[in-house]
C-alpha positions as semicolon CSV with decimal commas, in nm:
position;residue;x (nm);y (nm);z (nm)
1;M;0,003;0,001;-0,006
2;M;0,108;0,357;-0,072
3;E;0,070;0,449;0,304
4;G;0,387;0,236;0,368
5;I;0,623;0,462;0,167
6;R;0,851;0,634;0,434
7;N;1,128;0,772;0,205
8;I;1,066;0,973;-0,110
9;L;1,361;1,078;-0,350
10;V;1,308;1,360;-0,583
11;G;1,553;1,440;-0,873
12;V;1,629;1,809;-0,930
13;A;1,835;1,945;-1,210
14;L;1,989;2,282;-1,260
15;V;1,982;2,475;-1,592
16;G;2,145;2,758;-1,777
17;R;2,478;2,947;-1,731
18;T;2,313;3,167;-1,466
19;V;2,199;2,855;-1,294
20;A;1,829;2,792;-1,215
21;I;1,574;2,520;-1,141
22;P;1,385;2,419;-1,443
23;P;1,008;2,392;-1,437
24;G;0,994;2,021;-1,460
25;S;1,218;1,986;-1,161
26;R;1,032;2,256;-0,964
27;N;0,699;2,083;-1,023
28;A;0,861;1,744;-0,917
29;F;0,970;1,902;-0,602
30;D;0,638;2,053;-0,529
31;Q;0,485;1,714;-0,596
32;A;0,722;1,545;-0,368
33;I;0,643;1,799;-0,082
34;R;0,269;1,723;-0,114
35;L;0,317;1,359;-0,121
36;A;0,560;1,352;0,166
37;K;0,299;1,547;0,366
38;D;0,021;1,313;0,287
39;L;0,235;1,015;0,365
40;G;0,436;1,148;0,670
41;A;0,749;1,050;0,476
42;R;1,108;1,181;0,481
43;L;1,241;1,356;0,169
44;T;1,566;1,333;-0,023
45;I;1,662;1,591;-0,287
46;L;1,905;1,434;-0,535
47;H;2,124;1,636;-0,781
48;S;2,375;1,470;-1,009
49;T;2,681;1,656;-1,150
50;W;2,747;1,387;-1,411
51;V;2,762;1,486;-1,783
52;D;2,745;1,256;-2,076
53;E;2,936;1,313;-2,400
54;G;2,779;1,566;-2,619
55;F;2,496;1,640;-2,357
56;E;2,482;1,887;-2,081
57;P;2,240;1,773;-1,812
58;L;2,247;2,109;-1,628
59;D;2,038;2,267;-1,899
60;G;1,913;1,967;-2,113
61;E;2,070;2,115;-2,436
62;A;2,308;1,918;-2,661
63;R;2,675;2,053;-2,634
64;T;2,966;1,994;-2,861
65;G;3,313;1,919;-2,717
66;V;3,175;1,795;-2,388
67;S;3,352;1,484;-2,249
68;P;3,170;1,235;-2,013
69;G;3,254;1,301;-1,655
70;R;3,164;1,511;-1,346
71;L;3,120;1,880;-1,325
72;D;3,187;2,105;-1,037
73;L;2,857;2,232;-0,881
74;P;2,871;2,611;-0,881
75;D;2,816;2,790;-0,548
76;E;2,491;2,939;-0,693
77;G;2,352;2,592;-0,776
78;R;2,444;2,455;-0,419
79;A;2,259;2,751;-0,272
80;L;1,948;2,690;-0,485
81;L;1,939;2,320;-0,378
82;A;2,004;2,409;-0,015
83;G;1,707;2,659;-0,057
84;L;1,485;2,372;-0,167
85;A;1,581;2,157;0,143
86;S;1,519;2,466;0,358
87;E;1,176;2,496;0,196
88;A;1,086;2,130;0,265
89;R;1,177;2,162;0,631
90;E;0,950;2,472;0,646
91;H;0,672;2,239;0,577
92;G;0,759;2,022;0,870
93;L;0,925;1,749;0,667
94;A;1,257;1,583;0,744
95;C;1,481;1,650;0,438
96;E;1,834;1,583;0,302
97;L;2,023;1,708;0,006
98;E;2,236;1,454;-0,190
99;V;2,484;1,568;-0,476
100;A;2,594;1,262;-0,652
101;Q;2,870;1,209;-0,905
102;D;2,706;0,921;-1,082
103;R;2,475;0,942;-1,369
104;P;2,141;1,064;-1,217
105;W;1,945;0,755;-1,305
106;I;2,203;0,522;-1,147
107;A;2,241;0,752;-0,831
108;A;1,859;0,722;-0,793
109;I;1,837;0,346;-0,827
110;Q;2,128;0,305;-0,591
111;A;1,941;0,499;-0,336
112;V;1,648;0,256;-0,379
113;L;1,868;-0,041;-0,357
114;S;2,035;0,089;-0,034
115;G;1,697;0,128;0,129
116;R;1,719;0,515;0,124
117;A;1,432;0,565;-0,110
118;D;1,098;0,375;-0,142
119;L;0,968;0,604;-0,436
120;V;1,127;0,819;-0,686
121;I;0,989;1,142;-0,836
122;V;1,121;1,318;-1,144
123;G;0,992;1,561;-1,398
124;K;0,905;1,527;-1,761
125;R;1,067;1,722;-2,028
126;D;0,993;2,088;-2,030
127;G;0,807;2,066;-2,358
128;V;0,782;1,830;-2,637
129;Q;1,104;1,729;-2,822
130;G;1,245;1,514;-3,095
131;R;0,949;1,325;-3,276
132;G;0,702;1,412;-3,001
133;R;0,923;1,286;-2,713
134;R;0,802;1,394;-2,363
135;L;1,013;1,162;-2,176
136;G;1,370;1,252;-2,116
137;N;1,668;0,998;-2,105
138;V;1,682;0,987;-1,725
139;A;1,302;0,904;-1,688
140;A;1,325;0,658;-1,965
141;K;1,619;0,482;-1,782
142;L;1,425;0,489;-1,456
143;I;1,121;0,344;-1,608
144;R;1,312;0,045;-1,743
145;K;1,544;-0,007;-1,450
146;C;1,419;0,152;-1,118
147;P;1,280;-0,117;-0,884
148;A;1,078;0,127;-0,679
149;P;0,761;0,312;-0,783
150;L;0,855;0,606;-1,012
151;W;0,628;0,919;-1,048
152;V;0,703;1,120;-1,354
153;V;0,560;1,475;-1,318
154;K;0,413;1,685;-1,597
155;P;0,589;2,028;-1,578
156;D;0,301;2,258;-1,610
157;H;0,038;2,056;-1,406
158;D;-0,127;2,226;-1,113
159;L;-0,076;1,906;-0,897
160;V;-0,459;1,885;-0,833
161;H;-0,542;1,528;-0,929
162;K;-0,909;1,584;-1,009
163;L;-0,917;1,252;-1,218
164;V;-0,673;0,959;-1,167
165;L;-0,658;0,663;-1,425
166;A;-0,525;0,323;-1,311
167;A;-0,446;0,035;-1,566
168;T;-0,479;-0,308;-1,444
169;E;-0,433;-0,651;-1,594
170;L;-0,579;-0,847;-1,296
171;R;-0,239;-0,937;-1,169
172;A;-0,061;-0,824;-0,833
173;V;0,105;-0,517;-0,978
174;G;-0,221;-0,398;-1,143
175;R;-0,401;-0,439;-0,813
176;L;-0,126;-0,235;-0,659
177;A;-0,169;0,026;-0,936
178;V;-0,542;0,051;-0,841
179;E;-0,464;0,090;-0,470
180;Y;-0,204;0,359;-0,536
181;A;-0,445;0,552;-0,769
182;G;-0,715;0,520;-0,513
183;F;-0,499;0,679;-0,232
184;V;-0,409;0,968;-0,463
185;A;-0,766;1,028;-0,583
186;A;-0,897;1,015;-0,216
187;C;-0,633;1,272;-0,105
188;H;-0,764;1,514;-0,370
189;A;-1,126;1,421;-0,351
190;G;-1,084;1,319;-0,711
191;E;-1,247;1,085;-0,946
192;L;-1,089;0,735;-0,981
193;H;-1,119;0,549;-1,319
194;V;-0,980;0,203;-1,394
195;V;-0,920;0,064;-1,727
196;H;-0,872;-0,311;-1,819
197;A;-0,796;-0,439;-2,152
198;F;-0,893;-0,800;-2,278
199;Q;-0,868;-1,013;-2,582
200;L;-1,077;-1,317;-2,647
201;P;-0,910;-1,652;-2,568
202;P;-0,783;-1,844;-2,876
203;E;-1,058;-2,097;-2,843
204;L;-1,332;-1,833;-2,869
205;E;-1,151;-1,661;-3,165
206;L;-1,139;-2,008;-3,341
207;R;-1,514;-2,066;-3,264
208;S;-1,619;-1,730;-3,395
209;A;-1,609;-1,872;-3,764
210;S;-1,897;-2,102;-3,695
211;L;-2,114;-1,857;-3,496
212;S;-2,344;-1,604;-3,632
213;E;-2,260;-1,237;-3,599
214;D;-2,513;-1,187;-3,316
215;D;-2,386;-1,499;-3,126
216;H;-2,016;-1,399;-3,153
217;A;-2,115;-1,059;-3,031
218;A;-2,294;-1,217;-2,736
219;E;-1,990;-1,419;-2,666
220;I;-1,778;-1,098;-2,656
221;D;-2,022;-0,923;-2,431
222;A;-2,036;-1,229;-2,186
223;F;-1,648;-1,241;-2,161
224;R;-1,620;-0,863;-2,111
225;E;-1,885;-0,893;-1,840
226;E;-1,698;-1,172;-1,668
227;R;-1,376;-0,948;-1,673
228;Q;-1,564;-0,640;-1,518
229;T;-1,722;-0,855;-1,262
230;R;-1,379;-0,988;-1,155
231;L;-1,229;-0,638;-1,158
232;L;-1,524;-0,491;-0,946
233;A;-1,478;-0,781;-0,693
234;E;-1,099;-0,724;-0,662
235;M;-1,151;-0,344;-0,593
236;A;-1,413;-0,425;-0,342
237;E;-1,175;-0,666;-0,152
238;S;-0,891;-0,397;-0,161
239;G;-1,110;-0,146;0,039
240;I;-1,077;0,138;-0,219
241;P;-1,285;0,423;-0,107
242;G;-1,566;0,535;-0,337
243;V;-1,688;0,367;-0,646
244;P;-1,443;0,366;-0,929
245;E;-1,560;0,436;-1,278
246;V;-1,448;0,101;-1,479
247;H;-1,354;0,068;-1,864
248;V;-1,331;-0,267;-1,984
249;L;-1,203;-0,259;-2,362
250;R;-1,122;-0,527;-2,622
251;N;-0,772;-0,409;-2,708
252;E;-0,399;-0,448;-2,656
253;P;-0,320;-0,295;-2,319
254;S;-0,111;-0,023;-2,475
255;G;-0,399;0,067;-2,719
256;A;-0,661;0,055;-2,440
257;I;-0,465;0,279;-2,214
258;R;-0,400;0,541;-2,494
259;E;-0,772;0,543;-2,596
260;T;-0,874;0,595;-2,229
261;V;-0,620;0,863;-2,176
262;E;-0,724;1,057;-2,489
263;H;-1,085;1,024;-2,374
264;L;-1,057;1,119;-2,013
265;H;-0,754;1,343;-1,995
266;P;-0,645;1,230;-1,659
267;D;-0,410;1,418;-1,428
268;L;-0,229;1,105;-1,333
269;L;-0,187;0,761;-1,504
270;V;-0,103;0,469;-1,269
271;M;0,019;0,150;-1,422
272;G;0,254;-0,146;-1,400
273;S;0,549;-0,176;-1,650
274;L;0,468;-0,311;-1,974
275;S;0,700;-0,548;-2,148
276;R;0,714;-0,759;-2,468
277;C;0,557;-1,106;-2,438
278;G;0,543;-1,274;-2,769
279;A;0,311;-1,076;-3,003
280;G;0,143;-0,874;-2,733
281;F;0,234;-0,694;-2,402
282;R;0,209;-0,791;-2,029
283;F;0,265;-0,576;-1,725
284;V;0,489;-0,813;-1,530
285;G;0,833;-0,803;-1,717
286;P;1,142;-0,595;-1,621
287;F;1,181;-0,407;-1,952
288;M;0,926;-0,202;-2,156
289;G;0,841;-0,286;-2,521
290;T;0,903;-0,042;-2,778
291;T;0,531;0,016;-2,832
292;A;0,485;0,080;-2,470
293;E;0,765;0,328;-2,461
294;R;0,615;0,521;-2,756
295;L;0,268;0,513;-2,579
296;L;0,425;0,663;-2,258
297;D;0,637;0,916;-2,454
298;R;0,313;1,061;-2,593
299;V;0,088;1,046;-2,277
300;D;0,015;1,409;-2,186
301;C;-0,019;1,362;-1,814
302;S;0,168;1,263;-1,500
303;M;0,256;0,905;-1,454
304;L;0,311;0,667;-1,171
305;M;0,498;0,345;-1,270
306;L;0,507;0,041;-1,064
307;K;0,715;-0,270;-1,091
308;P;0,617;-0,635;-0,987
309;A;0,757;-0,779;-0,673
310;E;0,974;-1,026;-0,872
311;F;1,144;-0,739;-1,067
312;V;1,526;-0,730;-1,030
313;S;1,706;-0,398;-1,139
314;P;1,996;-0,451;-1,368
315;V;2,175;-0,185;-1,185
316;A;2,410;-0,309;-0,910
317;L;2,432;-0,120;-0,578
318;D;2,803;-0,048;-0,633
319;A;2,762;0,033;-1,012
320;A;3,018;0,258;-1,151
321;S;2,946;0,558;-1,375
322;R;3,051;0,395;-1,714
């Protein structure tokens, strides 16, 4: 349950030659403050001084002639980060500032592996870049490899979650997604919607050739009703407050999620990780399929991504920055 989270880590970048906190990082920090207060959790602010070849993480712009390695943190930047920590403490939160020299996604995952973070929060890109991409490199790496829940915050969102959408495949990680979504919706007196995608079993698909159009439609309706009944029963057992609005769609999971997001325009999408499984997708694997990554790149809302209990991060606790 989300109430068990005691340590929240928020990644904060610095941008520009005059040094400032970008809107994505600022909104991620504000979200971390709100969630830490709701949960009574501790907060860690993480900033990385690592720079990759040809890319400057302090302002998110490509550079030429930049070698991979660690940068010095200017006094202005350290003062800005210290100011965020002071702001968190003014809200009554226990807060630490951590300046790491590893790549930011490695530093965040190592904090999780060492027990210093139960949930990670980062910002989305400040605007759409490169073929419609909204996810930056750090967020994409964390989605694939971070074992803890990951909240990716939309930069210009007001952080009032009036409508929260959970995606579930009726497995453990999907049930957890519904519970997390229910907690957030309840904190904001918001609406909770749940989407579930289904496809007919092979035996029903094969039998469709021998059925009339009406009989085949009746079988589809019966199967959809069975999935909806099971979904409602699971939500009743979990003790989620209120009555969620349920959407049961015959589609691939990625297609059903995108269709529902485009219809509802949620403030937050909560879901388990998608991975390739033969010709389709499932929510239980460690790596996301390319279709799923394209989906999440184009979802115009904040996202809370969960991993199944059996997920093992490919990042080692003592991973070097290479």
